[in-house]
Short mmCIF file of C-alpha atoms in Angstrom, two decimals:
data_model
loop_
_atom_site.label_atom_id
_atom_site.label_comp_id
_atom_site.label_asym_id
_atom_site.label_seq_id
_atom_site.Cartn_x
_atom_site.Cartn_y
_atom_site.Cartn_z
CA UNK A 1 -20.90 19.93 -103.63
CA UNK A 2 -20.74 23.31 -105.22
CA UNK A 3 -18.25 23.68 -101.97
CA UNK A 4 -15.92 21.32 -103.74
CA UNK A 5 -13.03 22.67 -105.87
CA UNK A 6 -12.23 21.22 -109.15
CA UNK A 7 -8.70 20.75 -109.46
CA UNK A 8 -6.16 20.17 -113.06
CA UNK A 9 -2.88 18.27 -112.32
CA UNK A 10 -0.39 17.33 -114.73
CA UNK A 11 0.72 13.50 -115.51
CA UNK A 12 3.33 12.72 -112.63
CA UNK A 13 1.86 14.82 -110.26
CA UNK A 14 1.15 13.19 -106.54
CA UNK A 15 -2.17 13.49 -105.16
CA UNK A 16 -1.48 11.11 -101.80
CA UNK A 17 1.31 9.72 -100.06
CA UNK A 18 1.74 7.83 -96.82
CA UNK A 19 4.01 10.73 -96.04
CA UNK A 20 1.42 13.02 -95.69
CA UNK A 21 -2.01 13.23 -93.76
CA UNK A 22 -5.36 13.35 -95.90
CA UNK A 23 -8.71 14.94 -95.26
CA UNK A 24 -9.96 15.24 -99.38
CA UNK A 25 -11.50 12.49 -101.10
CA UNK A 26 -10.84 12.77 -104.90
CA UNK A 27 -13.04 12.31 -107.42
CA UNK A 28 -11.46 11.40 -110.81
CA UNK A 29 -13.71 13.12 -113.47
CA UNK A 30 -10.82 12.36 -116.34
CA UNK A 31 -7.76 11.06 -116.78
CA UNK A 32 -6.12 8.03 -115.07
CA UNK A 33 -4.42 7.77 -111.73
CA UNK A 34 -1.64 5.22 -110.81
CA UNK A 35 -1.53 3.80 -107.10
CA UNK A 36 1.74 2.01 -105.71
CA UNK A 37 1.86 -0.03 -102.96
CA UNK A 38 4.10 -0.60 -100.55
CA UNK A 39 6.37 -3.76 -100.34
CA UNK A 40 4.51 -5.16 -97.31
CA UNK A 41 1.57 -4.79 -100.02
CA UNK A 42 3.61 -6.83 -102.47
CA UNK A 43 5.15 -3.33 -104.03
CA UNK A 44 1.86 -4.08 -106.58
CA UNK A 45 1.06 -0.58 -108.89
CA UNK A 46 -2.50 -0.75 -109.96
CA UNK A 47 -4.35 2.14 -111.54
CA UNK A 48 -7.84 4.28 -111.21
CA UNK A 49 -10.13 5.18 -114.25
CA UNK A 50 -12.29 7.87 -114.75
CA UNK A 51 -15.52 7.98 -111.93
CA UNK A 52 -13.10 5.94 -109.38
CA UNK A 53 -12.36 7.38 -106.40
CA UNK A 54 -9.31 7.69 -103.70
CA UNK A 55 -8.64 9.10 -100.66
CA UNK A 56 -11.79 7.69 -98.68
CA UNK A 57 -9.75 5.39 -96.50
CA UNK A 58 -7.50 8.25 -94.74
CA UNK A 59 -10.47 9.92 -94.63
CA UNK A 60 -12.68 6.92 -92.86
CA UNK A 61 -9.47 6.48 -90.18
CA UNK A 62 -7.67 9.38 -89.94
CA UNK A 63 -4.86 7.88 -90.65
CA UNK A 64 -2.58 8.17 -93.32
CA UNK A 65 -3.02 6.84 -97.04
CA UNK A 66 -1.42 3.31 -97.54
CA UNK A 67 -0.39 3.71 -100.70
CA UNK A 68 1.16 6.64 -102.95
CA UNK A 69 -1.66 7.71 -105.51
CA UNK A 70 -0.43 9.72 -108.43
CA UNK A 71 -1.55 11.36 -111.79
CA UNK A 72 -0.75 8.73 -114.49
CA UNK A 73 -1.82 11.27 -117.49
CA UNK A 74 -3.19 15.02 -117.49
CA UNK A 75 -6.45 14.28 -115.02
CA UNK A 76 -9.13 16.29 -113.65
CA UNK A 77 -10.58 15.96 -110.19
CA UNK A 78 -13.35 17.04 -107.85
CA UNK A 79 -11.71 16.99 -104.27
CA UNK A 80 -13.80 16.64 -101.57
CA UNK A 81 -12.92 18.03 -98.29
CA UNK A 82 -13.92 15.57 -95.57
CA UNK A 83 -15.96 17.63 -93.65
CA UNK A 84 -18.15 18.41 -96.66
CA UNK A 85 -18.53 14.70 -97.44
CA UNK A 86 -19.55 13.02 -94.20
CA UNK A 87 -22.09 16.38 -94.41
CA UNK A 88 -23.00 14.83 -97.71
CA UNK A 89 -23.61 10.61 -95.75
CA UNK A 90 -25.60 12.14 -92.96
CA UNK A 91 -27.90 13.83 -95.38
CA UNK A 92 -28.27 11.72 -97.87
CA UNK A 93 -28.40 7.79 -97.54
CA UNK A 94 -28.28 6.63 -101.03
CA UNK A 95 -24.97 8.73 -100.67
CA UNK A 96 -24.44 6.45 -98.04
CA UNK A 97 -25.43 3.20 -99.75
CA UNK A 98 -23.21 4.03 -102.52
CA UNK A 99 -20.01 4.46 -100.61
CA UNK A 100 -20.46 1.74 -98.79
CA UNK A 101 -21.32 -0.16 -102.59
CA UNK A 102 -17.91 1.38 -103.78
CA UNK A 103 -16.26 0.98 -100.63
CA UNK A 104 -17.07 -2.70 -100.66
CA UNK A 105 -15.87 -2.92 -104.27
CA UNK A 106 -12.49 -1.73 -103.79
CA UNK A 107 -11.68 -4.04 -100.94
CA UNK A 108 -12.53 -7.02 -102.96
CA UNK A 109 -9.70 -5.00 -105.39
CA UNK A 110 -6.96 -4.58 -102.64
CA UNK A 111 -7.58 -7.96 -101.76
CA UNK A 112 -7.57 -9.59 -104.95
CA UNK A 113 -3.98 -7.22 -105.41
CA UNK A 114 -2.87 -8.49 -102.22
CA UNK A 115 -3.34 -12.14 -102.89
CA UNK A 116 -1.84 -12.24 -106.67
CA UNK A 117 0.61 -10.47 -105.06
CA UNK A 118 1.68 -12.99 -102.24
CA UNK A 119 1.26 -15.44 -105.46
CA UNK A 120 3.75 -14.17 -107.33
CA UNK A 121 6.04 -13.76 -104.51
CA UNK A 122 5.81 -17.44 -103.37
CA UNK A 123 6.79 -18.50 -107.36
CA UNK A 124 9.58 -15.90 -107.23
CA UNK A 125 10.95 -17.29 -103.57
CA UNK A 126 10.42 -20.89 -104.99
CA UNK A 127 12.16 -20.58 -108.32
CA UNK A 128 15.54 -18.80 -105.94
CA UNK A 129 15.62 -21.77 -104.02
CA UNK A 130 15.25 -24.51 -106.62
CA UNK A 131 17.98 -25.32 -108.87
CA UNK A 132 17.20 -24.22 -112.18
CA UNK A 133 19.12 -27.52 -114.35
CA UNK A 134 17.96 -30.25 -112.05
CA UNK A 135 14.48 -28.63 -110.42
CA UNK A 136 16.27 -30.21 -107.21
CA UNK A 137 16.96 -27.15 -103.99
CA UNK A 138 19.80 -25.27 -104.59
CA UNK A 139 22.68 -24.36 -102.59
CA UNK A 140 20.85 -21.47 -100.96
CA UNK A 141 18.32 -23.57 -99.48
CA UNK A 142 20.43 -26.52 -98.60
CA UNK A 143 22.57 -24.04 -96.19
CA UNK A 144 19.06 -22.49 -94.38
CA UNK A 145 17.55 -25.69 -94.22
CA UNK A 146 20.47 -27.81 -92.76
CA UNK A 147 21.05 -25.47 -89.80
CA UNK A 148 17.29 -25.96 -89.05
CA UNK A 149 17.31 -29.83 -89.47
CA UNK A 150 20.14 -30.24 -86.87
CA UNK A 151 18.66 -27.53 -84.11
CA UNK A 152 15.76 -29.90 -83.91
CA UNK A 153 18.24 -32.52 -83.10
CA UNK A 154 19.40 -30.94 -80.07
CA UNK A 155 15.71 -30.72 -78.50
CA UNK A 156 15.70 -34.96 -78.97
CA UNK A 157 14.22 -35.29 -82.36
CA UNK A 158 15.06 -38.78 -83.87
CA UNK A 159 18.41 -38.92 -85.72
CA UNK A 160 19.13 -37.33 -89.02
CA UNK A 161 22.03 -38.04 -91.24
CA UNK A 162 23.40 -36.09 -93.87
CA UNK A 163 25.22 -37.44 -97.50
CA UNK A 164 27.50 -35.77 -99.29
CA UNK A 165 27.81 -37.02 -103.46
CA UNK A 166 29.60 -35.82 -106.24
CA UNK A 167 30.20 -37.27 -109.44
CA UNK A 168 33.70 -38.70 -110.03
CA UNK A 169 35.66 -37.78 -113.24
CA UNK A 170 32.82 -34.80 -114.06
CA UNK A 171 35.38 -32.03 -115.12
CA UNK A 172 37.18 -34.61 -118.20
CA UNK A 173 33.84 -35.75 -118.98
CA UNK A 174 32.73 -32.01 -119.59
CA UNK A 175 36.20 -31.26 -121.27
CA UNK A 176 35.80 -34.12 -123.29
CA UNK A 177 32.47 -34.35 -124.40
CA UNK A 178 31.42 -30.46 -123.76
CA UNK A 179 28.99 -28.54 -121.28
CA UNK A 180 25.52 -29.71 -122.88
CA UNK A 181 26.42 -33.64 -122.28
CA UNK A 182 27.27 -32.57 -118.59
CA UNK A 183 24.30 -30.63 -118.30
CA UNK A 184 22.06 -34.26 -119.08
CA UNK A 185 24.75 -36.06 -116.51
CA UNK A 186 23.98 -33.69 -114.01
CA UNK A 187 19.60 -34.10 -114.56
CA UNK A 188 19.93 -37.74 -114.76
CA UNK A 189 21.60 -38.24 -111.57
CA UNK A 190 19.17 -35.33 -110.18
CA UNK A 191 16.40 -37.81 -111.16
CA UNK A 192 18.09 -40.99 -109.53
CA UNK A 193 18.44 -38.75 -106.47
CA UNK A 194 14.68 -37.77 -106.59
CA UNK A 195 13.72 -41.19 -107.18
CA UNK A 196 15.48 -42.66 -104.35
CA UNK A 197 15.27 -39.98 -101.72
CA UNK A 198 11.67 -39.25 -101.33
CA UNK A 199 9.07 -38.74 -98.45
CA UNK A 200 10.91 -36.42 -95.48
CA UNK A 201 14.18 -36.25 -97.06
CA UNK A 202 15.31 -33.34 -99.19
CA UNK A 203 17.95 -33.59 -102.33
CA UNK A 204 19.77 -30.80 -103.36
CA UNK A 205 22.74 -29.44 -105.83
CA UNK A 206 25.52 -28.20 -103.80
CA UNK A 207 27.32 -26.63 -106.53
CA UNK A 208 28.88 -28.12 -109.56
CA UNK A 209 28.87 -31.65 -109.41
CA UNK A 210 28.19 -31.96 -105.74
CA UNK A 211 24.90 -32.80 -104.35
CA UNK A 212 23.55 -32.91 -100.94
CA UNK A 213 21.20 -35.53 -98.99
CA UNK A 214 19.42 -34.11 -95.71
CA UNK A 215 17.83 -37.20 -94.51
CA UNK A 216 15.73 -36.68 -91.08
CA UNK A 217 14.94 -39.62 -89.04
CA UNK A 218 17.65 -41.83 -90.60
CA UNK A 219 20.39 -43.49 -88.90
CA UNK A 220 23.77 -43.61 -90.24
CA UNK A 221 23.68 -47.45 -90.99
CA UNK A 222 20.10 -46.92 -93.13
CA UNK A 223 22.10 -43.39 -94.75
CA UNK A 224 24.74 -45.76 -95.86
CA UNK A 225 22.71 -48.27 -97.32
CA UNK A 226 20.72 -45.62 -99.33
CA UNK A 227 23.57 -44.02 -100.81
CA UNK A 228 25.08 -47.56 -101.65
CA UNK A 229 21.66 -47.96 -103.68
CA UNK A 230 22.08 -44.31 -105.17
CA UNK A 231 25.55 -45.61 -106.14
CA UNK A 232 24.49 -48.69 -107.44
CA UNK A 233 21.58 -46.77 -109.37
CA UNK A 234 24.65 -44.91 -111.21
CA UNK A 235 26.26 -47.94 -112.59
CA UNK A 236 22.98 -49.63 -113.50
CA UNK A 237 22.37 -46.25 -115.58
CA UNK A 238 25.76 -45.37 -117.33
#
């Protein structure tokens, strides 16, 4: 280790980057490092405190770093060149064991970050495809799902019906009673649709007071009967 250099870096200095080769392992002696992953790994950011290290993965597989590492504060690091590192591993079983232990912890942490990132992406995706007022699918999701259902029809799947619905005189109701009352009507209609269109059926708010129901496996007669049930349910609700 006498051959290794101790370097001091100011805040926001890039230490590792996916754009550059790396042949050095950096041990953080003081300060803090920020690790920024790319979008394929969720675009997450994590931090490494005193005693941690970076650069070992690119030294092991002789590939460029998978993340950008920069100083989050003024930092002091021990820079261990790859040739010195491998010599240390060969000479010391203790160093090799400690290295494997630390690497295992790093991999577990990375897996945890990736899993958390994927869960957040699923939540964001779900919110992006859901109408915030009614909780039904929104127009964006419906426009993606409907072509998929129609493609299935082309390859011999059972029939599918699509029912378009709107609320009569909704604008007049909104003007007379206000938008909050109108929102209540939309939410109530959404609950009626959710109650009657279950199973594989999908309902969504297409926009304004317009709603759409996709009914896989349901013929025209059944779809008309279901639409009539919904109409009567609205009348009873009123």
